[in-house]
Each structure stands twice: as structure tokens, then as C-alpha cells.
Amino acid sequence: MSDRFAEFSLPDTDLTRAAYDLVFAAGPAALAHHCARTYLFARAIGEARDLRPGADYDDETLFLACVLHDLGLTEQGDGGRRFEVDGADLAAGFLAGHGYDGERTRVVWEAIALHTSRGIADRMRAEIALTHAGTSADVAGVGADRIPGGVAERAHAAFPRLEPGCGLAEIIVGQIAANPAKAPIGSLPYELARQFGIAIPQPRWTDLTAAAWSGVA
């Protein structure tokens, strides 16, 4: 079997290999492949934006954020919060257990927690913005036109999609069906629950504001 780290010039450290192995052991292959493609697309989009690893962003941190970004959709990472935050917490714990620098761990946490937050993540530092860009490109083709020719073909040959939409929606909706609290109003999980017909009881905004500070002049 080909060594993907050598084949794609991935940042090669004991920690990046441990993270890669964790993702492929923790969840379905389609999910792990999505995470690997996310990094390849994030790096390519960064190059298209004239962002240079080592100068404009930390390549190891970007790789860790991309590869670990969907840990919240694994059985191990399925906690009580929206999947992005559950995954960020698990990734941060994993990195802390391997002695990773605290500031860079915080960047990974933010990149994972914000990776579905369009309009916010793209305004953050490069590692966070590129994690968002890589996930958006792989799942929905957003910004795919910025990826140089041949990159997507190589990425899909090495890490095929396997499931429509990478199998993400089914996992997210399944988690919400078991625990509706994982779909706070306004989040991507909430919108997927709505589209897939999962009822999520939520108070109306006007009811919330009307009930706030009642009796205060």
C-alpha cells in the first residue's frame, strides 16, 4: 500500500501520523477519506491565495485541523454538543495528550469548532479559514475552481468518496435523532434536521425576547 504521506508530501511527524491513524480507525472510511481530501484541498486553495506554509500558516496545524475536523461524527466523539464542538474537544484532548503546543492546540480547536460557520471562519487566521475552505470545497464544491488541475483527480483516486455527500448528513441526522440538543437553532445540524424532517422543539425568537426581563422598566 502506498505511503500517502510520501505520495502527497503531507507534513510528516509522529503526531500527524497518529492523527491520521486515529481518524481512519475511529470512523467510516468515507468520513476518513473526506478528512484527508479536506487537507489536500485546503492546501491547494491556500496556494491559490498565495499563502505559503511556514510563512503564512503552520502546515502541521492545518493538517491536524483538517484531518481531525469530523471526530465529532465518530462514535468516540459523539458527546452532548453539536458535532463541531464535540469534535473540537476530542481533538484538543488528543493533541494535549501528545504534548502539542497549547496555542496551536487552541487554533486546531477553533478551526474544527468553526469549520461549518460560513462568514466567520473565512475571516479568521489562515489555518482556520483554510480548514473551512477545504471542507466547503470537498462537501459542496465551494471554491473548487481555485483548486489547480490534477489535485482533485489525485485526491479522489487516493481517497475515493465512497458515499454520496461523504455520508455526512446521515451521521449528523442520526446523532440528532438520538439527541435533539445536538442541533441548536441556527447551526448546520439544525438545518439538516429541518431538511430531513427531524422535529427539533425550539422557542420562537419573539417569545424569548418577550419573556426576558419581564417587569423591568
PDB file of N, CA, C and O in Angstrom, residues 64-114:
ATOM      1  N   LEU A  64      -3.557  18.908  11.023  1.00  0.00           N
ATOM      2  CA  LEU A  64      -4.240  18.349  12.185  1.00  0.00           C
ATOM      3  C   LEU A  64      -5.684  18.828  12.244  1.00  0.00           C
ATOM      4  O   LEU A  64      -6.601  18.041  12.530  1.00  0.00           O
ATOM      5  N   ALA A  65      -5.915  20.100  11.979  1.00  0.00           N
ATOM      6  CA  ALA A  65      -7.282  20.623  12.000  1.00  0.00           C
ATOM      7  C   ALA A  65      -8.140  19.948  10.935  1.00  0.00           C
ATOM      8  O   ALA A  65      -9.277  19.539  11.197  1.00  0.00           O
ATOM      9  N   CYS A  66      -7.604  19.812   9.740  1.00  0.00           N
ATOM     10  CA  CYS A  66      -8.366  19.206   8.647  1.00  0.00           C
ATOM     11  C   CYS A  66      -8.637  17.731   8.891  1.00  0.00           C
ATOM     12  O   CYS A  66      -9.773  17.252   8.740  1.00  0.00           O
ATOM     13  N   VAL A  67      -7.612  17.001   9.264  1.00  0.00           N
ATOM     14  CA  VAL A  67      -7.762  15.556   9.419  1.00  0.00           C
ATOM     15  C   VAL A  67      -8.656  15.205  10.610  1.00  0.00           C
ATOM     16  O   VAL A  67      -9.414  14.227  10.557  1.00  0.00           O
ATOM     17  N   LEU A  68      -8.614  16.021  11.656  1.00  0.00           N
ATOM     18  CA  LEU A  68      -9.379  15.720  12.865  1.00  0.00           C
ATOM     19  C   LEU A  68     -10.746  16.413  12.895  1.00  0.00           C
ATOM     20  O   LEU A  68     -11.497  16.231  13.861  1.00  0.00           O
ATOM     21  N   HIS A  69     -11.105  17.168  11.854  1.00  0.00           N
ATOM     22  CA  HIS A  69     -12.247  18.078  11.971  1.00  0.00           C
ATOM     23  C   HIS A  69     -13.596  17.392  12.146  1.00  0.00           C
ATOM     24  O   HIS A  69     -14.544  18.016  12.623  1.00  0.00           O
ATOM     25  N   ASP A  70     -13.735  16.138  11.781  1.00  0.00           N
ATOM     26  CA  ASP A  70     -15.026  15.460  11.924  1.00  0.00           C
ATOM     27  C   ASP A  70     -15.012  14.360  12.984  1.00  0.00           C
ATOM     28  O   ASP A  70     -15.842  13.443  12.943  1.00  0.00           O
ATOM     29  N   LEU A  71     -14.134  14.460  13.951  1.00  0.00           N
ATOM     30  CA  LEU A  71     -14.133  13.469  15.029  1.00  0.00           C
ATOM     31  C   LEU A  71     -15.460  13.442  15.773  1.00  0.00           C
ATOM     32  O   LEU A  71     -15.851  12.421  16.334  1.00  0.00           O
ATOM     33  N   GLY A  72     -16.178  14.553  15.773  1.00  0.00           N
ATOM     34  CA  GLY A  72     -17.475  14.593  16.433  1.00  0.00           C
ATOM     35  C   GLY A  72     -18.526  13.742  15.765  1.00  0.00           C
ATOM     36  O   GLY A  72     -19.610  13.536  16.338  1.00  0.00           O
ATOM     37  N   LEU A  73     -18.241  13.230  14.581  1.00  0.00           N
ATOM     38  CA  LEU A  73     -19.177  12.349  13.874  1.00  0.00           C
ATOM     39  C   LEU A  73     -18.807  10.882  14.041  1.00  0.00           C
ATOM     40  O   LEU A  73     -19.426  10.020  13.421  1.00  0.00           O
ATOM     41  N   THR A  74     -17.829  10.608  14.883  1.00  0.00           N
ATOM     42  CA  THR A  74     -17.470   9.223  15.188  1.00  0.00           C
ATOM     43  C   THR A  74     -18.141   8.811  16.497  1.00  0.00           C
ATOM     44  O   THR A  74     -18.557   9.653  17.296  1.00  0.00           O
ATOM     45  N   GLU A  75     -18.209   7.517  16.718  1.00  0.00           N
ATOM     46  CA  GLU A  75     -18.796   7.033  17.967  1.00  0.00           C
ATOM     47  C   GLU A  75     -18.016   7.553  19.168  1.00  0.00           C
ATOM     48  O   GLU A  75     -18.601   7.945  20.191  1.00  0.00           O
ATOM     49  N   GLN A  76     -16.711   7.588  19.036  1.00  0.00           N
ATOM     50  CA  GLN A  76     -15.858   8.066  20.123  1.00  0.00           C
ATOM     51  C   GLN A  76     -16.106   9.537  20.438  1.00  0.00           C
ATOM     52  O   GLN A  76     -16.014   9.956  21.601  1.00  0.00           O
ATOM     53  N   GLY A  77     -16.417  10.321  19.418  1.00  0.00           N
ATOM     54  CA  GLY A  77     -16.562  11.759  19.609  1.00  0.00           C
ATOM     55  C   GLY A  77     -17.980  12.242  19.790  1.00  0.00           C
ATOM     56  O   GLY A  77     -18.213  13.453  19.920  1.00  0.00           O
ATOM     57  N   ASP A  78     -18.945  11.347  19.819  1.00  0.00           N
ATOM     58  CA  ASP A  78     -20.359  11.728  19.902  1.00  0.00           C
ATOM     59  C   ASP A  78     -20.725  12.060  21.341  1.00  0.00           C
ATOM     60  O   ASP A  78     -21.056  11.191  22.140  1.00  0.00           O
ATOM     61  N   GLY A  79     -20.647  13.340  21.672  1.00  0.00           N
ATOM     62  CA  GLY A  79     -20.973  13.796  23.018  1.00  0.00           C
ATOM     63  C   GLY A  79     -22.308  14.509  23.062  1.00  0.00           C
ATOM     64  O   GLY A  79     -23.220  14.210  22.288  1.00  0.00           O
ATOM     65  N   GLY A  80     -22.427  15.499  23.938  1.00  0.00           N
ATOM     66  CA  GLY A  80     -23.706  16.152  24.140  1.00  0.00           C
ATOM     67  C   GLY A  80     -23.868  17.474  23.432  1.00  0.00           C
ATOM     68  O   GLY A  80     -24.914  18.121  23.575  1.00  0.00           O
ATOM     69  N   ARG A  81     -22.868  17.902  22.674  1.00  0.00           N
ATOM     70  CA  ARG A  81     -22.943  19.191  21.994  1.00  0.00           C
ATOM     71  C   ARG A  81     -22.997  18.996  20.480  1.00  0.00           C
ATOM     72  O   ARG A  81     -22.894  17.875  19.981  1.00  0.00           O
ATOM     73  N   ARG A  82     -23.186  20.094  19.738  1.00  0.00           N
ATOM     74  CA  ARG A  82     -23.169  19.983  18.284  1.00  0.00           C
ATOM     75  C   ARG A  82     -21.857  19.333  17.856  1.00  0.00           C
ATOM     76  O   ARG A  82     -20.821  19.495  18.511  1.00  0.00           O
ATOM     77  N   PHE A  83     -21.898  18.600  16.738  1.00  0.00           N
ATOM     78  CA  PHE A  83     -20.767  17.735  16.406  1.00  0.00           C
ATOM     79  C   PHE A  83     -19.470  18.498  16.220  1.00  0.00           C
ATOM     80  O   PHE A  83     -18.384  17.970  16.497  1.00  0.00           O
ATOM     81  N   GLU A  84     -19.545  19.752  15.764  1.00  0.00           N
ATOM     82  CA  GLU A  84     -18.325  20.523  15.559  1.00  0.00           C
ATOM     83  C   GLU A  84     -17.590  20.746  16.887  1.00  0.00           C
ATOM     84  O   GLU A  84     -16.360  20.658  16.944  1.00  0.00           O
ATOM     85  N   VAL A  85     -18.343  21.054  17.935  1.00  0.00           N
ATOM     86  CA  VAL A  85     -17.735  21.316  19.238  1.00  0.00           C
ATOM     87  C   VAL A  85     -17.272  20.011  19.889  1.00  0.00           C
ATOM     88  O   VAL A  85     -16.181  19.947  20.480  1.00  0.00           O
ATOM     89  N   ASP A  86     -18.091  18.963  19.788  1.00  0.00           N
ATOM     90  CA  ASP A  86     -17.654  17.658  20.297  1.00  0.00           C
ATOM     91  C   ASP A  86     -16.335  17.240  19.648  1.00  0.00           C
ATOM     92  O   ASP A  86     -15.420  16.756  20.314  1.00  0.00           O
ATOM     93  N   GLY A  87     -16.250  17.423  18.339  1.00  0.00           N
ATOM     94  CA  GLY A  87     -15.022  17.052  17.632  1.00  0.00           C
ATOM     95  C   GLY A  87     -13.841  17.906  18.032  1.00  0.00           C
ATOM     96  O   GLY A  87     -12.715  17.409  18.179  1.00  0.00           O
ATOM     97  N   ALA A  88     -14.084  19.203  18.211  1.00  0.00           N
ATOM     98  CA  ALA A  88     -13.004  20.103  18.629  1.00  0.00           C
ATOM     99  C   ALA A  88     -12.483  19.709  20.004  1.00  0.00           C
ATOM    100  O   ALA A  88     -11.266  19.709  20.256  1.00  0.00           O
ATOM    101  N   ASP A  89     -13.395  19.365  20.909  1.00  0.00           N
ATOM    102  CA  ASP A  89     -12.980  18.961  22.257  1.00  0.00           C
ATOM    103  C   ASP A  89     -12.146  17.675  22.224  1.00  0.00           C
ATOM    104  O   ASP A  89     -11.114  17.567  22.905  1.00  0.00           O
ATOM    105  N   LEU A  90     -12.607  16.693  21.440  1.00  0.00           N
ATOM    106  CA  LEU A  90     -11.867  15.435  21.363  1.00  0.00           C
ATOM    107  C   LEU A  90     -10.502  15.652  20.727  1.00  0.00           C
ATOM    108  O   LEU A  90      -9.484  15.104  21.188  1.00  0.00           O
ATOM    109  N   ALA A  91     -10.447  16.452  19.668  1.00  0.00           N
ATOM    110  CA  ALA A  91      -9.161  16.731  19.016  1.00  0.00           C
ATOM    111  C   ALA A  91      -8.205  17.429  19.967  1.00  0.00           C
ATOM    112  O   ALA A  91      -7.014  17.087  20.029  1.00  0.00           O
ATOM    113  N   ALA A  92      -8.702  18.401  20.717  1.00  0.00           N
ATOM    114  CA  ALA A  92      -7.836  19.125  21.657  1.00  0.00           C
ATOM    115  C   ALA A  92      -7.304  18.192  22.733  1.00  0.00           C
ATOM    116  O   ALA A  92      -6.128  18.275  23.117  1.00  0.00           O
ATOM    117  N   GLY A  93      -8.159  17.298  23.215  1.00  0.00           N
ATOM    118  CA  GLY A  93      -7.696  16.326  24.195  1.00  0.00           C
ATOM    119  C   GLY A  93      -6.640  15.402  23.637  1.00  0.00           C
ATOM    120  O   GLY A  93      -5.647  15.071  24.313  1.00  0.00           O
ATOM    121  N   PHE A  94      -6.833  14.973  22.400  1.00  0.00           N
ATOM    122  CA  PHE A  94      -5.859  14.109  21.732  1.00  0.00           C
ATOM    123  C   PHE A  94      -4.519  14.830  21.592  1.00  0.00           C
ATOM    124  O   PHE A  94      -3.457  14.264  21.895  1.00  0.00           O
ATOM    125  N   LEU A  95      -4.555  16.086  21.166  1.00  0.00           N
ATOM    126  CA  LEU A  95      -3.315  16.837  20.976  1.00  0.00           C
ATOM    127  C   LEU A  95      -2.624  17.109  22.305  1.00  0.00           C
ATOM    128  O   LEU A  95      -1.389  17.008  22.409  1.00  0.00           O
ATOM    129  N   ALA A  96      -3.415  17.453  23.321  1.00  0.00           N
ATOM    130  CA  ALA A  96      -2.813  17.693  24.635  1.00  0.00           C
ATOM    131  C   ALA A  96      -2.141  16.431  25.162  1.00  0.00           C
ATOM    132  O   ALA A  96      -1.065  16.486  25.765  1.00  0.00           O
ATOM    133  N   GLY A  97      -2.756  15.289  24.911  1.00  0.00           N
ATOM    134  CA  GLY A  97      -2.184  14.024  25.345  1.00  0.00           C
ATOM    135  C   GLY A  97      -0.876  13.690  24.652  1.00  0.00           C
ATOM    136  O   GLY A  97      -0.087  12.879  25.154  1.00  0.00           O
ATOM    137  N   HIS A  98      -0.661  14.327  23.497  1.00  0.00           N
ATOM    138  CA  HIS A  98       0.592  14.113  22.765  1.00  0.00           C
ATOM    139  C   HIS A  98       1.563  15.278  22.967  1.00  0.00           C
ATOM    140  O   HIS A  98       2.571  15.384  22.251  1.00  0.00           O
ATOM    141  N   GLY A  99       1.259  16.161  23.925  1.00  0.00           N
ATOM    142  CA  GLY A  99       2.189  17.242  24.251  1.00  0.00           C
ATOM    143  C   GLY A  99       2.245  18.355  23.232  1.00  0.00           C
ATOM    144  O   GLY A  99       3.244  19.088  23.159  1.00  0.00           O
ATOM    145  N   TYR A 100       1.177  18.529  22.442  1.00  0.00           N
ATOM    146  CA  TYR A 100       1.190  19.578  21.416  1.00  0.00           C
ATOM    147  C   TYR A 100       1.119  20.948  22.075  1.00  0.00           C
ATOM    148  O   TYR A 100       0.488  21.130  23.123  1.00  0.00           O
ATOM    149  N   ASP A 101       1.729  21.914  21.452  1.00  0.00           N
ATOM    150  CA  ASP A 101       1.762  23.287  21.946  1.00  0.00           C
ATOM    151  C   ASP A 101       0.354  23.816  22.210  1.00  0.00           C
ATOM    152  O   ASP A 101      -0.558  23.639  21.398  1.00  0.00           O
ATOM    153  N   GLY A 102       0.165  24.477  23.357  1.00  0.00           N
ATOM    154  CA  GLY A 102      -1.156  24.929  23.761  1.00  0.00           C
ATOM    155  C   GLY A 102      -1.772  25.929  22.804  1.00  0.00           C
ATOM    156  O   GLY A 102      -2.975  25.861  22.527  1.00  0.00           O
ATOM    157  N   GLU A 103      -1.002  26.873  22.298  1.00  0.00           N
ATOM    158  CA  GLU A 103      -1.544  27.877  21.382  1.00  0.00           C
ATOM    159  C   GLU A 103      -1.975  27.234  20.070  1.00  0.00           C
ATOM    160  O   GLU A 103      -3.034  27.546  19.537  1.00  0.00           O
ATOM    161  N   ARG A 104      -1.168  26.331  19.552  1.00  0.00           N
ATOM    162  CA  ARG A 104      -1.546  25.668  18.306  1.00  0.00           C
ATOM    163  C   ARG A 104      -2.729  24.723  18.523  1.00  0.00           C
ATOM    164  O   ARG A 104      -3.573  24.562  17.627  1.00  0.00           O
ATOM    165  N   THR A 105      -2.819  24.115  19.706  1.00  0.00           N
ATOM    166  CA  THR A 105      -3.994  23.303  20.015  1.00  0.00           C
ATOM    167  C   THR A 105      -5.246  24.164  20.000  1.00  0.00           C
ATOM    168  O   THR A 105      -6.301  23.736  19.506  1.00  0.00           O
ATOM    169  N   ARG A 106      -5.135  25.374  20.517  1.00  0.00           N
ATOM    170  CA  ARG A 106      -6.282  26.293  20.502  1.00  0.00           C
ATOM    171  C   ARG A 106      -6.694  26.625  19.070  1.00  0.00           C
ATOM    172  O   ARG A 106      -7.888  26.699  18.761  1.00  0.00           O
ATOM    173  N   VAL A 107      -5.725  26.806  18.188  1.00  0.00           N
ATOM    174  CA  VAL A 107      -6.048  27.086  16.786  1.00  0.00           C
ATOM    175  C   VAL A 107      -6.780  25.894  16.163  1.00  0.00           C
ATOM    176  O   VAL A 107      -7.760  26.067  15.437  1.00  0.00           O
ATOM    177  N   VAL A 108      -6.308  24.690  16.443  1.00  0.00           N
ATOM    178  CA  VAL A 108      -6.988  23.497  15.935  1.00  0.00           C
ATOM    179  C   VAL A 108      -8.410  23.435  16.473  1.00  0.00           C
ATOM    180  O   VAL A 108      -9.361  23.155  15.725  1.00  0.00           O
ATOM    181  N   TRP A 109      -8.579  23.706  17.767  1.00  0.00           N
ATOM    182  CA  TRP A 109      -9.929  23.692  18.355  1.00  0.00           C
ATOM    183  C   TRP A 109     -10.844  24.675  17.622  1.00  0.00           C
ATOM    184  O   TRP A 109     -11.975  24.337  17.240  1.00  0.00           O
ATOM    185  N   GLU A 110     -10.376  25.884  17.425  1.00  0.00           N
ATOM    186  CA  GLU A 110     -11.191  26.898  16.767  1.00  0.00           C
ATOM    187  C   GLU A 110     -11.491  26.523  15.320  1.00  0.00           C
ATOM    188  O   GLU A 110     -12.609  26.723  14.834  1.00  0.00           O
ATOM    189  N   ALA A 111     -10.494  25.989  14.627  1.00  0.00           N
ATOM    190  CA  ALA A 111     -10.707  25.598  13.230  1.00  0.00           C
ATOM    191  C   ALA A 111     -11.785  24.529  13.115  1.00  0.00           C
ATOM    192  O   ALA A 111     -12.637  24.580  12.213  1.00  0.00           O
ATOM    193  N   ILE A 112     -11.772  23.566  14.027  1.00  0.00           N
ATOM    194  CA  ILE A 112     -12.767  22.489  13.983  1.00  0.00           C
ATOM    195  C   ILE A 112     -14.135  23.001  14.422  1.00  0.00           C
ATOM    196  O   ILE A 112     -15.151  22.732  13.777  1.00  0.00           O
ATOM    197  N   ALA A 113     -14.176  23.748  15.522  1.00  0.00           N
ATOM    198  CA  ALA A 113     -15.450  24.244  16.031  1.00  0.00           C
ATOM    199  C   ALA A 113     -16.141  25.167  15.033  1.00  0.00           C
ATOM    200  O   ALA A 113     -17.375  25.212  14.972  1.00  0.00           O
ATOM    201  N   LEU A 114     -15.358  25.879  14.216  1.00  0.00           N
ATOM    202  CA  LEU A 114     -15.917  26.869  13.293  1.00  0.00           C
ATOM    203  C   LEU A 114     -15.980  26.386  11.846  1.00  0.00           C
ATOM    204  O   LEU A 114     -16.347  27.167  10.971  1.00  0.00           O
TER     205      LEU A 114
END
